[in-house]
Tab-separated table of C-alpha atoms and ligand atoms in Angstrom:
chain	number	residue	atom	x	y	z
A	1	MET	CA	37.878	27.814	-33.718
A	2	LYS	CA	37.541	31.189	-35.400
A	3	GLN	CA	38.044	31.519	-39.140
A	4	ALA	CA	40.912	34.003	-38.693
A	5	GLU	CA	42.799	31.593	-36.445
A	6	LYS	CA	42.317	28.700	-38.839
A	7	SER	CA	43.667	30.643	-41.784
A	8	PHE	CA	46.633	31.938	-39.759
A	9	GLN	CA	47.565	28.521	-38.509
A	10	LYS	CA	47.801	27.501	-42.114
A	11	ASP	CA	49.829	30.611	-42.854
A	12	THR	CA	53.287	29.373	-41.963
A	13	THR	CA	54.887	32.551	-43.259
A	14	LEU	CA	53.764	34.558	-40.198
A	15	LYS	CA	56.871	35.050	-38.076
A	16	SER	CA	56.768	35.181	-34.293
A	17	ARG	CA	58.590	38.444	-33.866
A	18	SER	CA	58.972	41.187	-31.281
A	19	GLY	CA	60.326	44.660	-31.756
A	20	ILE	CA	59.640	48.346	-31.795
A	21	VAL	CA	58.960	50.607	-34.752
A	22	SER	CA	58.916	54.372	-34.816
A	23	TRP	CA	57.667	56.993	-37.283
A	24	GLU	CA	57.569	60.753	-37.210
A	25	SER	CA	54.720	62.187	-39.214
A	26	PRO	CA	53.785	65.800	-39.936
A	27	ALA	CA	50.499	67.659	-39.717
A	28	ASN	CA	48.972	69.087	-42.874
A	29	ILE	CA	46.937	72.161	-43.703
A	30	ALA	CA	44.022	71.825	-46.120
A	31	LEU	CA	43.790	74.293	-48.973
A	32	VAL	CA	40.628	72.674	-50.380
A	33	LYS	CA	38.715	71.454	-47.357
A	34	TYR	CA	37.364	68.018	-46.596
A	35	TRP	CA	34.086	68.699	-44.824
A	36	GLY	CA	31.343	66.118	-45.054
A	37	LYS	CA	31.823	62.360	-45.339
A	38	LYS	CA	30.066	59.159	-46.329
A	39	PRO	CA	30.094	56.011	-44.188
A	40	GLY	CA	33.522	54.346	-44.134
A	41	GLN	CA	35.286	57.709	-43.725
A	42	LEU	CA	34.980	58.454	-47.431
A	43	PRO	CA	34.889	62.102	-48.487
A	44	TRP	CA	32.094	63.762	-50.448
A	45	ASN	CA	34.604	65.941	-52.239
A	46	PRO	CA	38.306	65.813	-53.067
A	47	SER	CA	40.551	67.848	-50.780
A	48	LEU	CA	44.052	69.201	-51.235
A	49	SER	CA	46.626	69.956	-48.567
A	50	LEU	CA	50.160	71.058	-47.923
A	51	THR	CA	52.115	68.806	-45.632
A	52	LEU	CA	53.918	70.750	-42.934
A	53	SER	CA	57.443	70.173	-41.754
A	54	LYS	CA	58.048	71.057	-38.131
A	55	SER	CA	54.709	70.197	-36.515
A	56	VAL	CA	54.992	66.451	-36.034
A	57	THR	CA	53.864	63.467	-33.997
A	58	LEU	CA	56.430	60.888	-33.020
A	59	MET	CA	54.854	57.460	-32.610
A	60	ASN	CA	56.485	54.325	-31.217
A	61	VAL	CA	54.770	50.966	-31.338
A	62	GLU	CA	56.214	48.030	-29.477
A	63	TYR	CA	54.966	44.638	-30.652
A	64	ASN	CA	55.287	41.196	-29.131
A	65	TYR	CA	54.160	37.937	-30.655
A	66	THR	CA	51.880	36.240	-28.134
A	67	GLY	CA	49.890	33.770	-30.266
A	68	PHE	CA	46.282	34.051	-31.351
A	69	HIS	CA	43.842	36.001	-29.171
A	70	GLU	CA	40.440	37.139	-30.229
A	71	ASP	CA	40.633	40.660	-28.736
A	72	ILE	CA	43.218	43.179	-29.717
A	73	HIS	CA	45.782	43.726	-26.949
A	74	ALA	CA	46.954	47.329	-27.073
A	75	GLY	CA	47.883	50.027	-24.556
A	76	PHE	CA	48.356	53.727	-25.274
A	77	GLU	CA	50.498	56.349	-23.585
A	78	PHE	CA	50.949	60.035	-24.393
A	79	SER	CA	54.355	61.468	-23.599
A	80	GLY	CA	55.199	65.077	-22.876
A	81	ASP	CA	52.825	67.618	-21.371
A	82	ASN	CA	50.174	66.865	-23.903
A	83	LYS	CA	47.962	64.436	-22.003
A	84	ASN	CA	44.641	63.837	-23.676
A	85	PRO	CA	42.736	60.777	-22.419
A	86	ALA	CA	39.972	61.101	-25.039
A	87	PHE	CA	42.602	60.740	-27.730
A	88	GLY	CA	43.977	57.610	-26.076
A	89	GLU	CA	40.526	56.033	-26.231
A	90	ARG	CA	40.223	56.994	-29.889
A	91	VAL	CA	43.564	55.349	-30.643
A	92	ILE	CA	42.538	52.094	-28.981
A	93	LYS	CA	39.238	52.035	-30.893
A	94	TYR	CA	41.176	52.636	-34.073
A	95	VAL	CA	43.570	49.784	-33.406
A	96	GLU	CA	40.585	47.487	-32.913
A	97	ALA	CA	39.006	48.721	-36.153
A	98	ILE	CA	42.026	48.176	-38.394
A	99	LYS	CA	42.476	44.525	-37.442
A	100	ASN	CA	40.063	43.742	-40.291
A	101	TYR	CA	42.779	44.910	-42.666
A	102	LEU	CA	45.707	43.500	-40.687
A	103	PRO	CA	44.631	40.060	-39.419
A	104	MET	CA	48.138	39.419	-38.038
A	105	MET	CA	47.264	41.895	-35.274
A	106	ALA	CA	45.370	39.127	-33.504
A	107	TYR	CA	48.709	37.437	-32.771
A	108	TYR	CA	50.513	40.366	-31.165
A	109	ASP	CA	50.393	42.620	-28.085
A	110	PHE	CA	51.025	46.301	-28.744
A	111	LYS	CA	52.271	49.204	-26.641
A	112	ILE	CA	51.752	52.568	-28.338
A	113	ARG	CA	53.533	55.767	-27.293
A	114	SER	CA	52.854	59.116	-28.886
A	115	PHE	CA	54.492	62.514	-28.589
A	116	ASN	CA	53.430	65.757	-30.300
A	117	ASN	CA	55.838	68.649	-30.573
A	118	PHE	CA	52.976	71.139	-30.938
A	119	PRO	CA	50.339	71.860	-28.323
A	120	HIS	CA	46.935	70.233	-28.239
A	121	SER	CA	44.225	72.713	-29.455
A	122	SER	CA	46.900	74.779	-31.143
A	123	GLY	CA	45.103	75.208	-34.422
A	124	ILE	CA	47.040	72.351	-35.966
A	125	SER	CA	45.193	69.089	-36.263
A	126	SER	CA	47.074	66.518	-34.228
A	127	SER	CA	44.839	63.708	-35.446
A	128	ALA	CA	46.339	63.921	-38.952
A	129	SER	CA	49.938	63.606	-37.762
A	130	ALA	CA	49.094	61.023	-35.089
A	131	PHE	CA	47.019	58.674	-37.239
A	132	SER	CA	49.394	58.871	-40.165
A	133	ALA	CA	52.316	57.980	-37.864
A	134	LEU	CA	50.319	55.175	-36.266
A	135	ALA	CA	49.242	53.761	-39.610
A	136	LEU	CA	52.865	53.771	-40.780
A	137	CYS	CA	53.917	51.872	-37.648
A	138	PHE	CA	51.268	49.186	-38.181
A	139	THR	CA	52.017	48.887	-41.884
A	140	GLU	CA	55.654	48.327	-41.016
A	141	ILE	CA	54.818	45.786	-38.294
A	142	GLU	CA	52.640	43.879	-40.751
A	143	GLN	CA	55.544	43.649	-43.180
A	144	ALA	CA	58.001	42.744	-40.431
A	145	SER	CA	55.758	39.897	-39.314
A	146	TYR	CA	56.000	38.262	-42.750
A	147	LYS	CA	59.320	39.340	-44.221
A	148	ASP	CA	62.898	39.879	-43.190
A	149	ASN	CA	63.205	43.205	-44.962
A	150	VAL	CA	60.632	45.957	-44.857
A	151	VAL	CA	60.270	47.674	-48.226
A	152	LEU	CA	59.099	51.271	-48.133
A	153	ASP	CA	57.708	51.309	-51.665
A	154	GLU	CA	54.619	52.838	-53.264
A	155	ALA	CA	52.402	49.973	-52.093
A	156	PHE	CA	53.631	50.468	-48.510
A	157	TYR	CA	52.635	54.148	-48.419
A	158	LYS	CA	49.356	53.462	-50.211
A	159	LYS	CA	48.378	50.916	-47.585
A	160	ALA	CA	49.502	53.243	-44.776
A	161	SER	CA	47.468	56.095	-46.272
A	162	PHE	CA	44.429	53.810	-46.522
A	163	LEU	CA	44.825	52.793	-42.860
A	164	ALA	CA	45.455	56.386	-41.729
A	165	ARG	CA	42.192	57.471	-43.383
A	166	LEU	CA	40.272	55.078	-41.167
A	167	GLY	CA	41.638	56.896	-38.100
A	168	SER	CA	41.044	60.417	-39.371
A	169	GLY	CA	40.222	61.392	-42.934
A	170	SER	CA	42.769	64.188	-43.178
A	171	ALA	CA	45.491	61.859	-41.823
A	172	CYS	CA	45.724	60.012	-45.136
A	173	ARG	CA	47.102	63.216	-46.692
A	174	SER	CA	49.990	63.437	-44.192
A	175	MET	CA	51.492	60.338	-45.788
A	176	TYR	CA	53.402	62.348	-48.384
A	177	GLY	CA	55.295	65.606	-48.508
A	178	GLY	CA	54.334	68.668	-50.538
A	179	LEU	CA	50.913	68.929	-52.115
A	180	VAL	CA	48.623	66.000	-51.473
A	181	LEU	CA	45.203	65.149	-52.871
A	182	TRP	CA	42.612	62.914	-51.265
A	183	GLY	CA	39.383	61.989	-53.000
A	184	HIS	CA	38.453	60.722	-56.409
A	185	THR	CA	38.160	63.249	-59.163
A	186	GLU	CA	37.764	62.205	-62.782
A	187	TRP	CA	40.494	64.401	-64.195
A	188	ILE	CA	43.311	63.272	-61.874
A	189	GLU	CA	44.555	59.796	-62.635
A	190	GLY	CA	45.214	57.694	-59.557
A	191	SER	CA	43.017	59.834	-57.293
A	192	SER	CA	40.945	57.819	-54.851
A	193	ASP	CA	38.484	58.216	-51.992
A	194	GLU	CA	40.355	55.492	-50.127
A	195	TYR	CA	43.870	56.928	-49.937
A	196	ALA	CA	45.821	60.023	-50.803
A	197	LEU	CA	47.944	60.825	-53.827
A	198	LYS	CA	51.027	63.016	-53.923
A	199	LEU	CA	50.849	65.642	-56.655
A	200	CYS	CA	54.204	66.086	-58.281
A	201	GLU	CA	53.972	67.307	-61.795
A	202	GLY	CA	54.408	70.909	-62.811
A	203	ILE	CA	54.133	72.476	-59.375
A	204	SER	CA	55.593	75.938	-59.292
A	205	PRO	CA	58.576	76.145	-56.890
A	206	VAL	CA	57.000	79.161	-55.208
A	207	ILE	CA	54.181	76.903	-53.934
A	208	ASP	CA	56.461	73.992	-53.140
A	209	SER	CA	58.346	76.105	-50.636
A	210	ILE	CA	55.454	78.002	-49.114
A	211	HIS	CA	55.564	78.988	-45.450
A	212	ASP	CA	52.745	78.677	-42.939
A	213	THR	CA	52.749	80.841	-39.834
A	214	ILE	CA	49.913	80.072	-37.464
A	215	LEU	CA	48.566	82.799	-35.199
A	216	LEU	CA	46.948	81.304	-32.120
A	217	ILE	CA	43.888	83.435	-31.539
A	218	ASP	CA	42.021	81.009	-29.339
A	219	ARG	CA	43.411	77.985	-27.547
A	220	SER	CA	40.199	76.774	-25.961
A	221	VAL	CA	38.875	73.379	-26.926
A	222	LYS	CA	36.616	73.673	-29.958
A	223	PRO	CA	32.856	73.603	-29.266
A	224	ILE	CA	32.425	70.931	-31.936
A	225	LEU	CA	34.629	67.993	-32.857
A	226	SER	CA	35.468	67.447	-36.523
A	227	SER	CA	33.514	64.190	-36.643
A	228	ALA	CA	30.341	65.930	-35.396
A	229	GLY	CA	30.969	68.804	-37.806
A	230	HIS	CA	31.199	66.437	-40.769
A	231	ALA	CA	27.901	64.846	-39.685
A	232	LEU	CA	26.156	68.236	-39.799
A	233	MET	CA	26.780	68.282	-43.541
A	234	ASP	CA	24.317	65.402	-43.964
A	235	THR	CA	21.450	67.807	-43.267
A	236	ASN	CA	22.980	71.098	-44.375
A	237	PRO	CA	20.790	72.475	-47.203
A	238	TYR	CA	23.845	73.827	-49.031
A	239	SER	CA	26.033	70.732	-48.868
A	240	VAL	CA	25.528	69.621	-52.480
A	241	VAL	CA	26.495	73.062	-53.742
A	242	ARG	CA	29.505	73.025	-51.419
A	243	TYR	CA	30.763	69.684	-52.764
A	244	ARG	CA	30.487	71.039	-56.314
A	245	GLN	CA	32.337	74.201	-55.338
A	246	ALA	CA	35.159	72.201	-53.771
A	247	GLU	CA	35.651	70.341	-57.087
A	248	LYS	CA	35.749	73.614	-58.965
A	249	HIS	CA	38.138	75.235	-56.494
A	250	LEU	CA	40.415	72.217	-56.721
A	251	LYS	CA	40.629	72.522	-60.478
A	252	ASP	CA	41.258	76.266	-60.357
A	253	LEU	CA	43.760	75.926	-57.544
A	254	ILE	CA	45.794	73.325	-59.384
A	255	THR	CA	45.903	75.621	-62.403
A	256	ALA	CA	47.108	78.474	-60.163
A	257	ILE	CA	49.682	76.201	-58.501
A	258	LYS	CA	51.111	75.151	-61.842
A	259	LYS	CA	51.334	78.722	-63.071
A	260	GLY	CA	52.697	80.006	-59.763
A	261	ASP	CA	49.788	82.475	-59.830
A	262	LEU	CA	49.828	83.596	-56.200
A	263	ASP	CA	46.900	86.004	-56.490
A	264	SER	CA	44.524	83.268	-57.630
A	265	PHE	CA	46.102	80.874	-55.118
A	266	PHE	CA	45.326	83.221	-52.212
A	267	ASN	CA	41.815	84.034	-53.400
A	268	LEU	CA	40.996	80.344	-53.773
A	269	ILE	CA	42.347	79.198	-50.410
A	270	GLU	CA	40.516	82.051	-48.723
A	271	ILE	CA	37.179	81.235	-50.353
A	272	GLU	CA	37.709	77.628	-49.229
A	273	ALA	CA	38.145	78.768	-45.622
A	274	PHE	CA	35.056	80.962	-45.918
A	275	GLU	CA	32.954	78.151	-47.378
A	276	LEU	CA	33.970	75.800	-44.560
A	277	HIS	CA	32.812	78.397	-42.031
A	278	ALA	CA	29.710	79.163	-44.097
A	279	MET	CA	28.827	75.471	-43.768
A	280	LEU	CA	29.339	75.642	-40.008
A	281	LEU	CA	27.164	78.767	-39.788
A	282	THR	CA	24.358	77.300	-41.875
A	283	SER	CA	24.222	73.862	-40.272
A	284	PHE	CA	21.608	73.028	-37.686
A	285	PRO	CA	22.565	73.858	-35.032
A	286	GLY	CA	24.870	76.514	-36.452
A	287	TYR	CA	28.372	77.145	-35.090
A	288	ILE	CA	30.411	80.338	-35.075
A	289	LEU	CA	34.022	79.280	-34.680
A	290	LEU	CA	35.625	82.472	-35.952
A	291	LYS	CA	36.471	85.038	-33.261
A	292	PRO	CA	36.553	88.841	-33.587
A	293	GLY	CA	40.351	88.526	-33.638
A	294	THR	CA	40.165	86.195	-36.639
A	295	LEU	CA	38.045	88.650	-38.604
A	296	ARG	CA	40.353	91.537	-37.744
A	297	ILE	CA	43.389	89.642	-39.009
A	298	ILE	CA	41.569	88.549	-42.177
A	299	GLU	CA	40.971	92.216	-42.955
A	300	MET	CA	44.563	93.171	-42.181
A	301	VAL	CA	46.008	90.365	-44.299
A	302	ARG	CA	43.863	91.345	-47.252
A	303	ASN	CA	44.949	94.979	-46.871
A	304	GLU	CA	48.594	93.961	-46.800
A	305	ARG	CA	48.051	91.951	-49.974
A	306	LEU	CA	46.509	94.986	-51.670
A	307	LYS	CA	49.634	96.909	-50.688
A	308	GLY	CA	51.781	94.274	-52.423
A	309	LEU	CA	52.755	91.729	-49.758
A	310	PRO	CA	52.231	88.195	-51.164
A	311	ILE	CA	50.288	86.766	-48.236
A	312	GLY	CA	47.001	84.905	-47.845
A	313	PHE	CA	45.322	82.847	-45.175
A	314	THR	CA	43.411	79.715	-44.516
A	315	ILE	CA	41.490	78.602	-41.435
A	316	ASP	CA	40.414	75.140	-40.329
A	317	ALA	CA	37.412	74.379	-38.148
A	318	GLY	CA	38.524	76.792	-35.417
A	319	ALA	CA	39.515	80.415	-34.889
A	320	ASN	CA	43.260	80.228	-35.491
A	321	ILE	CA	44.600	81.585	-38.721
A	322	HIS	CA	47.274	80.131	-40.983
A	323	LEU	CA	49.203	82.784	-42.892
A	324	LEU	CA	50.623	81.417	-46.123
A	325	TYR	CA	53.333	83.208	-48.069
A	326	PRO	CA	56.359	82.391	-50.247
A	327	ALA	CA	59.608	81.614	-48.465
A	328	ASP	CA	61.303	84.773	-49.694
A	329	SER	CA	58.665	87.021	-48.078
A	330	SER	CA	59.328	85.677	-44.578
A	331	GLU	CA	61.092	88.785	-43.350
A	332	GLN	CA	58.361	91.136	-44.528
A	333	VAL	CA	55.678	88.919	-43.006
A	334	PHE	CA	57.511	88.877	-39.696
A	335	SER	CA	57.841	92.635	-39.613
A	336	PHE	CA	54.113	92.860	-40.428
A	337	ILE	CA	53.355	90.612	-37.431
A	338	ARG	CA	55.767	92.448	-35.136
A	339	ASN	CA	54.563	95.922	-36.096
A	340	GLU	CA	50.858	95.411	-36.709
A	341	LEU	CA	50.072	92.527	-34.370
A	342	PRO	CA	52.285	93.126	-31.304
A	343	GLU	CA	49.766	91.319	-29.057
A	344	PHE	CA	51.013	88.021	-30.539
A	345	HIS	CA	54.001	86.852	-28.530
A	346	ASP	CA	56.362	84.119	-29.620
A	347	SER	CA	54.311	81.530	-27.751
A	348	ASP	CA	51.210	82.499	-29.777
A	349	ILE	CA	52.940	81.937	-33.093
A	350	ILE	CA	53.903	78.666	-34.757
A	351	THR	CA	56.128	78.932	-37.791
A	352	ASP	CA	56.217	76.107	-40.268
A	353	HIS	CA	56.666	75.431	-43.958
A	354	VAL	CA	55.986	72.782	-46.572
A	355	GLY	CA	57.740	69.559	-45.682
A	356	LYS	CA	58.828	66.295	-47.248
A	357	GLY	CA	56.505	63.915	-45.412
A	358	PRO	CA	56.891	61.242	-42.733
A	359	VAL	CA	60.247	59.877	-41.629
A	360	LYS	CA	61.003	56.405	-40.317
A	361	VAL	CA	62.905	56.760	-37.057
A	362	THR	CA	65.627	54.256	-36.315
A	363	LEU	CA	65.793	53.468	-32.621
B	401	DP6	C1	38.439	71.310	-41.360
B	401	DP6	O1	40.134	64.718	-40.713
B	401	DP6	O2	39.786	65.888	-38.522
B	401	DP6	O3	40.524	70.215	-41.022
B	401	DP6	O4	37.848	62.288	-40.559
B	401	DP6	O5	36.384	62.955	-38.673
B	401	DP6	O6	38.845	62.663	-38.288
B	401	DP6	P1	37.738	63.044	-39.260
B	401	DP6	O7	37.927	64.589	-39.566
B	401	DP6	P2	39.227	65.431	-39.820
B	401	DP6	O8	38.579	66.676	-40.579
B	401	DP6	C2	39.394	67.699	-41.046
B	401	DP6	C3	38.555	68.877	-41.381
B	401	DP6	C4	39.315	70.112	-41.733
B	401	DP6	C5	39.565	70.205	-43.227
B	401	DP6	C6	40.640	69.304	-43.792
B	401	DP6	O9	41.640	69.013	-43.115
B	401	DP6	O10	40.489	68.956	-44.975
């Protein structure tokens, strides 16, 4: 008999339950980028993100107590028009991997259903919203299999963030609303490589309510997956300098965020986007993910800023551009897009803003 079974048979507190849990979790956009990781999905540098509001994954996990079985029993289904078989396989692998942290999983069968309200390859990372929602579902199921009442306290979210990280590094940051840090840095108490930390103190309201409008420049599937991109950092000759820069940018960005200093904020998030793409360009092989359209918009955004519009951008590992600006500049930004970028139709634009984090859905 396996060790896990022995210990569970002794564990009389495990309840033989069935049910369904559901969480809605948002995507996030990195301001200081996570790019490069150590084994165990641990980051080489701390990263900082804003959790979005409207771009979410809804995840349902049905669980049935079936008694001990060595293999994990789980099925995955995508709903909506967002079918992506590769993602389904990734989810199943993930579920198998997290059983080391949730041994009760060996006693249940799971049916997982996922729905994104934003398109696949839209410039918003669906892995962050999906794995954070999935991790929340499993954290809740673990609690429900031992206790009558699930408590959504600090320890609950910490465990969920830890589990989400194992699915996708950036997913651990989607666990909280607002500004979220992932990665240990000496000067921020409570920061960890293993889970994310919500930053609360002294954040200027102008940053707390920032808007993110995403211009979809290229919808094709990226030529390199994030995981392969991170691996390129292991041999990139500039990686050590990059990790140092990320630390410095984080410090400067937090200062700017506290002061509500938008000029420094924009300059820092833009240099972060440039450094990410500089790493892609200088890896071996090198990748050019920016498109001529991205460069044109970068120039236009910077010109608008010089003219007085408080707007900046960031870009993830792709060509699509996130325009960030304070809530009260929305109208001006929209007239800029309408007048200067008429080739972008409504379907090429996603509008979002800073959100409050995941929500437990009652079925
Ligand atoms: C450029 O979190 O998608 O968006 O841990 O391999 O799943 P894995 O990578 P992922 O990488 C995100 C990279 C990024 C920057 C960021 O979100 O910090």
